């Protein structure tokens, strides 16, 4: 059974995705988690800031696993990217444009106002970049090219989520996915590579 702390973190991540950090109150989080109000200060004595930092770091690592779910198993790089962005489109449609990314939402709010949370979001983005770089290297890209593609993916994905939720259309996500695929094709063409996964790399 999921523990109280885990439920609070999961509730915080969901509410941050939907309403942002500033727009989410502690009472909302504990109600969503089905937890006693006092429990939030038991697990997070630093209050909302500590809870926010742990939500960012915990959910950030969970989001990093999406690479392993959608891209890593693909037979080639282009198929993996198309599957990844297709899944993002599906998420938007199935949640009626409510679901976004809690990391980006918090980062936009706190980049210049809350150093602990800014540092947490920066650490998560860097972890994503390292994980993506390693993953793309398994498709034959040199590390520099793999990092470039990872940054293109993350920036395009996060920007597309903002536009899609605001405009209530998946068009920006489709355009973002096509743009990242174009970057990948250009890098592969420069290398004379087919972008197929290297079995010896896992």
C-alpha positions as YAML, in Angstrom:
chain: A
units: angstrom
residues:
- id: 1
  name: UNK
  ca: [0.00, 0.00, 0.00]
- id: 2
  name: UNK
  ca: [1.22, 3.48, -0.85]
- id: 3
  name: UNK
  ca: [2.45, 5.37, 2.20]
- id: 4
  name: UNK
  ca: [1.13, 8.75, 3.30]
- id: 5
  name: UNK
  ca: [4.25, 10.60, 2.19]
- id: 6
  name: UNK
  ca: [4.12, 9.03, -1.26]
- id: 7
  name: UNK
  ca: [0.44, 9.98, -1.60]
- id: 8
  name: UNK
  ca: [1.23, 13.56, -0.65]
- id: 9
  name: UNK
  ca: [4.03, 13.73, -3.21]
- id: 10
  name: UNK
  ca: [1.82, 12.24, -5.92]
- id: 11
  name: UNK
  ca: [-0.99, 14.66, -5.09]
- id: 12
  name: UNK
  ca: [1.42, 17.58, -5.13]
- id: 13
  name: UNK
  ca: [2.77, 16.56, -8.54]
- id: 14
  name: UNK
  ca: [-0.72, 16.28, -10.01]
- id: 15
  name: UNK
  ca: [-1.88, 19.60, -8.61]
- id: 16
  name: UNK
  ca: [1.31, 21.40, -9.67]
- id: 17
  name: UNK
  ca: [0.81, 20.07, -13.21]
- id: 18
  name: UNK
  ca: [-2.70, 21.43, -13.27]
- id: 19
  name: UNK
  ca: [-2.54, 24.65, -11.29]
- id: 20
  name: UNK
  ca: [1.10, 25.49, -10.78]
- id: 21
  name: UNK
  ca: [3.07, 25.91, -7.57]
- id: 22
  name: UNK
  ca: [1.68, 29.28, -6.49]
- id: 23
  name: UNK
  ca: [-1.87, 28.26, -7.33]
- id: 24
  name: UNK
  ca: [-1.78, 25.11, -5.20]
- id: 25
  name: UNK
  ca: [-2.39, 25.26, -1.47]
- id: 26
  name: UNK
  ca: [-1.27, 22.82, 1.18]
- id: 27
  name: UNK
  ca: [-4.88, 22.10, 2.11]
- id: 28
  name: UNK
  ca: [-5.62, 21.09, -1.48]
- id: 29
  name: UNK
  ca: [-2.67, 18.72, -1.48]
- id: 30
  name: UNK
  ca: [-3.56, 16.90, 1.73]
- id: 31
  name: UNK
  ca: [-7.21, 16.64, 0.68]
- id: 32
  name: UNK
  ca: [-6.17, 15.19, -2.66]
- id: 33
  name: UNK
  ca: [-3.84, 12.76, -0.88]
- id: 34
  name: UNK
  ca: [-6.52, 11.75, 1.65]
- id: 35
  name: UNK
  ca: [-4.09, 12.54, 4.45]
- id: 36
  name: UNK
  ca: [-4.48, 14.32, 7.81]
- id: 37
  name: UNK
  ca: [-3.45, 17.96, 7.52]
- id: 38
  name: UNK
  ca: [-0.83, 17.62, 10.24]
- id: 39
  name: UNK
  ca: [0.91, 14.83, 8.35]
- id: 40
  name: UNK
  ca: [2.20, 17.18, 5.69]
- id: 41
  name: UNK
  ca: [4.26, 19.06, 8.28]
- id: 42
  name: UNK
  ca: [5.39, 15.79, 9.82]
- id: 43
  name: UNK
  ca: [6.92, 14.70, 6.52]
- id: 44
  name: UNK
  ca: [7.78, 18.19, 5.27]
- id: 45
  name: UNK
  ca: [8.67, 20.36, 8.27]
- id: 46
  name: UNK
  ca: [9.96, 23.01, 5.88]
- id: 47
  name: UNK
  ca: [6.41, 23.53, 4.67]
- id: 48
  name: UNK
  ca: [5.34, 24.11, 1.10]
- id: 49
  name: UNK
  ca: [8.83, 24.94, -0.15]
- id: 50
  name: UNK
  ca: [10.25, 21.63, 1.06]
- id: 51
  name: UNK
  ca: [7.26, 19.75, -0.30]
- id: 52
  name: UNK
  ca: [7.64, 21.54, -3.64]
- id: 53
  name: UNK
  ca: [11.31, 20.67, -3.85]
- id: 54
  name: UNK
  ca: [10.67, 16.99, -3.14]
- id: 55
  name: UNK
  ca: [7.79, 16.89, -5.62]
- id: 56
  name: UNK
  ca: [10.04, 18.36, -8.30]
- id: 57
  name: UNK
  ca: [12.87, 15.92, -7.66]
- id: 58
  name: UNK
  ca: [10.65, 12.83, -7.25]
- id: 59
  name: UNK
  ca: [8.35, 13.43, -10.18]
- id: 60
  name: UNK
  ca: [11.29, 14.62, -12.27]
- id: 61
  name: UNK
  ca: [12.97, 11.25, -11.94]
- id: 62
  name: UNK
  ca: [9.69, 9.54, -12.85]
- id: 63
  name: UNK
  ca: [9.42, 11.63, -16.01]
- id: 64
  name: UNK
  ca: [12.98, 10.67, -16.94]
- id: 65
  name: UNK
  ca: [11.76, 7.08, -17.19]
- id: 66
  name: UNK
  ca: [9.53, 8.04, -20.14]
- id: 67
  name: UNK
  ca: [12.61, 7.86, -22.32]
- id: 68
  name: UNK
  ca: [13.06, 4.23, -21.35]
- id: 69
  name: UNK
  ca: [9.38, 3.53, -21.96]
- id: 70
  name: UNK
  ca: [8.89, 5.15, -25.36]
- id: 71
  name: UNK
  ca: [12.25, 5.72, -27.05]
- id: 72
  name: UNK
  ca: [14.74, 3.14, -25.77]
- id: 73
  name: UNK
  ca: [12.77, 0.06, -26.99]
- id: 74
  name: UNK
  ca: [12.31, 1.45, -30.51]
- id: 75
  name: UNK
  ca: [14.14, -0.27, -33.39]
- id: 76
  name: UNK
  ca: [15.50, 3.05, -34.61]
- id: 77
  name: UNK
  ca: [15.85, 6.64, -33.48]
- id: 78
  name: UNK
  ca: [13.17, 8.17, -35.71]
- id: 79
  name: UNK
  ca: [10.54, 5.63, -34.69]
- id: 80
  name: UNK
  ca: [11.36, 6.24, -31.03]
- id: 81
  name: UNK
  ca: [10.95, 9.99, -31.34]
- id: 82
  name: UNK
  ca: [7.67, 9.66, -33.23]
- id: 83
  name: UNK
  ca: [6.36, 7.28, -30.57]
- id: 84
  name: UNK
  ca: [7.43, 9.66, -27.79]
- id: 85
  name: UNK
  ca: [5.67, 12.71, -29.21]
- id: 86
  name: UNK
  ca: [2.67, 10.62, -30.20]
- id: 87
  name: UNK
  ca: [2.32, 9.61, -26.55]
- id: 88
  name: UNK
  ca: [2.42, 13.28, -25.54]
- id: 89
  name: UNK
  ca: [-0.44, 14.03, -27.95]
- id: 90
  name: UNK
  ca: [-2.43, 11.13, -26.49]
- id: 91
  name: UNK
  ca: [-1.88, 12.42, -22.94]
- id: 92
  name: UNK
  ca: [-3.16, 15.87, -23.86]
- id: 93
  name: UNK
  ca: [-6.28, 14.48, -25.51]
- id: 94
  name: UNK
  ca: [-7.07, 11.93, -22.80]
- id: 95
  name: UNK
  ca: [-6.74, 14.52, -20.02]
- id: 96
  name: UNK
  ca: [-8.56, 17.27, -21.93]
- id: 97
  name: UNK
  ca: [-5.39, 19.39, -21.93]
- id: 98
  name: UNK
  ca: [-5.13, 19.37, -18.14]
- id: 99
  name: UNK
  ca: [-1.93, 17.37, -17.80]
- id: 100
  name: UNK
  ca: [1.36, 19.11, -18.42]
- id: 101
  name: UNK
  ca: [4.75, 18.86, -16.78]
- id: 102
  name: UNK
  ca: [5.09, 19.83, -13.11]
- id: 103
  name: UNK
  ca: [8.78, 20.59, -13.54]
- id: 104
  name: UNK
  ca: [8.32, 23.17, -16.28]
- id: 105
  name: UNK
  ca: [5.32, 24.69, -14.52]
- id: 106
  name: UNK
  ca: [7.27, 25.21, -11.31]
- id: 107
  name: UNK
  ca: [10.42, 26.35, -13.13]
- id: 108
  name: UNK
  ca: [8.56, 29.15, -14.88]
- id: 109
  name: UNK
  ca: [7.15, 30.40, -11.58]
- id: 110
  name: UNK
  ca: [10.24, 30.25, -9.37]
- id: 111
  name: UNK
  ca: [13.24, 30.81, -11.64]
- id: 112
  name: UNK
  ca: [13.90, 34.26, -10.20]
- id: 113
  name: UNK
  ca: [12.10, 34.10, -6.86]
- id: 114
  name: UNK
  ca: [12.93, 30.86, -5.05]
- id: 115
  name: UNK
  ca: [16.49, 29.56, -5.20]
- id: 116
  name: UNK
  ca: [15.92, 26.09, -3.63]
- id: 117
  name: UNK
  ca: [13.12, 25.32, -6.08]
- id: 118
  name: UNK
  ca: [15.04, 26.82, -9.01]
- id: 119
  name: UNK
  ca: [17.98, 24.57, -8.13]
- id: 120
  name: UNK
  ca: [15.68, 21.55, -7.92]
- id: 121
  name: UNK
  ca: [14.22, 22.18, -11.36]
- id: 122
  name: UNK
  ca: [17.69, 22.81, -12.80]
- id: 123
  name: UNK
  ca: [18.96, 19.54, -11.33]
- id: 124
  name: UNK
  ca: [16.03, 17.66, -12.86]
- id: 125
  name: UNK
  ca: [16.54, 19.21, -16.30]
- id: 126
  name: UNK
  ca: [20.23, 18.34, -16.15]
- id: 127
  name: UNK
  ca: [19.39, 14.77, -15.11]
- id: 128
  name: UNK
  ca: [17.01, 14.51, -18.08]
- id: 129
  name: UNK
  ca: [19.73, 15.83, -20.37]
- id: 130
  name: UNK
  ca: [22.26, 13.29, -19.13]
- id: 131
  name: UNK
  ca: [19.78, 10.42, -19.39]
- id: 132
  name: UNK
  ca: [18.68, 11.43, -22.87]
- id: 133
  name: UNK
  ca: [22.26, 11.87, -24.03]
- id: 134
  name: UNK
  ca: [23.15, 8.40, -22.84]
- id: 135
  name: UNK
  ca: [20.04, 6.96, -24.42]
- id: 136
  name: UNK
  ca: [20.60, 8.58, -27.81]
- id: 137
  name: UNK
  ca: [24.21, 7.40, -27.83]
- id: 138
  name: UNK
  ca: [22.74, 3.88, -27.90]
- id: 139
  name: UNK
  ca: [21.34, 4.73, -31.34]
- id: 140
  name: UNK
  ca: [24.80, 5.56, -32.66]
- id: 141
  name: UNK
  ca: [25.00, 9.29, -32.00]
- id: 142
  name: UNK
  ca: [28.24, 10.73, -30.62]
- id: 143
  name: UNK
  ca: [27.82, 12.30, -27.19]
- id: 144
  name: UNK
  ca: [27.84, 15.89, -28.46]
- id: 145
  name: UNK
  ca: [25.14, 15.14, -31.04]
- id: 146
  name: UNK
  ca: [23.14, 13.14, -28.51]
- id: 147
  name: UNK
  ca: [23.16, 16.05, -26.07]
- id: 148
  name: UNK
  ca: [22.05, 18.45, -28.82]
- id: 149
  name: UNK
  ca: [19.14, 16.18, -29.71]
- id: 150
  name: UNK
  ca: [18.16, 15.79, -26.06]
- id: 151
  name: UNK
  ca: [18.04, 19.54, -25.53]
- id: 152
  name: UNK
  ca: [16.00, 19.92, -28.71]
- id: 153
  name: UNK
  ca: [13.56, 17.30, -27.44]
- id: 154
  name: UNK
  ca: [13.16, 18.75, -23.95]
- id: 155
  name: UNK
  ca: [12.79, 22.37, -25.06]
- id: 156
  name: UNK
  ca: [10.37, 21.46, -27.86]
- id: 157
  name: UNK
  ca: [8.29, 19.20, -25.65]
- id: 158
  name: UNK
  ca: [7.97, 21.68, -22.80]
- id: 159
  name: UNK
  ca: [7.18, 24.59, -25.08]
- id: 160
  name: UNK
  ca: [4.60, 22.52, -26.93]
- id: 161
  name: UNK
  ca: [2.86, 21.58, -23.68]
- id: 162
  name: UNK
  ca: [2.44, 25.27, -22.85]
- id: 163
  name: UNK
  ca: [0.98, 26.12, -26.26]
- id: 164
  name: UNK
  ca: [-1.25, 23.05, -26.43]
- id: 165
  name: UNK
  ca: [-2.79, 23.66, -23.01]
- id: 166
  name: UNK
  ca: [-3.35, 27.34, -23.77]
- id: 167
  name: UNK
  ca: [-4.68, 26.89, -27.32]
- id: 168
  name: UNK
  ca: [-6.43, 23.57, -26.60]
- id: 169
  name: UNK
  ca: [-5.08, 21.94, -29.71]
- id: 170
  name: UNK
  ca: [-2.40, 19.29, -30.25]
- id: 171
  name: UNK
  ca: [-1.04, 21.08, -33.31]
- id: 172
  name: UNK
  ca: [1.96, 22.58, -31.45]
- id: 173
  name: UNK
  ca: [2.95, 19.13, -30.15]
- id: 174
  name: UNK
  ca: [2.73, 17.63, -33.63]
- id: 175
  name: UNK
  ca: [4.87, 20.46, -35.01]
- id: 176
  name: UNK
  ca: [7.38, 20.10, -32.16]
- id: 177
  name: UNK
  ca: [7.67, 16.37, -32.76]
- id: 178
  name: UNK
  ca: [8.24, 16.87, -36.48]
- id: 179
  name: UNK
  ca: [10.90, 19.50, -35.75]
- id: 180
  name: UNK
  ca: [12.80, 17.20, -33.39]
- id: 181
  name: UNK
  ca: [12.61, 14.37, -35.92]
- id: 182
  name: UNK
  ca: [14.08, 16.75, -38.51]
- id: 183
  name: UNK
  ca: [16.96, 17.53, -36.15]
- id: 184
  name: UNK
  ca: [17.57, 13.81, -35.65]
- id: 185
  name: UNK
  ca: [17.52, 13.12, -39.39]
- id: 186
  name: UNK
  ca: [20.00, 15.94, -40.01]
- id: 187
  name: UNK
  ca: [22.37, 14.61, -37.37]
- id: 188
  name: UNK
  ca: [22.11, 11.07, -38.75]
- id: 189
  name: UNK
  ca: [22.72, 12.32, -42.30]
- id: 190
  name: UNK
  ca: [25.86, 14.15, -41.17]
- id: 191
  name: UNK
  ca: [27.09, 10.91, -39.62]
- id: 192
  name: UNK
  ca: [25.99, 8.66, -42.48]
- id: 193
  name: UNK
  ca: [24.12, 6.59, -39.89]
- id: 194
  name: UNK
  ca: [20.80, 4.74, -40.06]
- id: 195
  name: UNK
  ca: [19.89, 5.48, -36.44]
- id: 196
  name: UNK
  ca: [19.18, 1.87, -35.56]
- id: 197
  name: UNK
  ca: [19.60, 0.80, -31.96]
- id: 198
  name: UNK
  ca: [22.93, -0.84, -31.11]
- id: 199
  name: UNK
  ca: [22.21, -4.17, -29.36]
- id: 200
  name: UNK
  ca: [25.61, -4.10, -27.74]
- id: 201
  name: UNK
  ca: [24.65, -0.85, -25.99]
- id: 202
  name: UNK
  ca: [21.59, -2.37, -24.37]
...
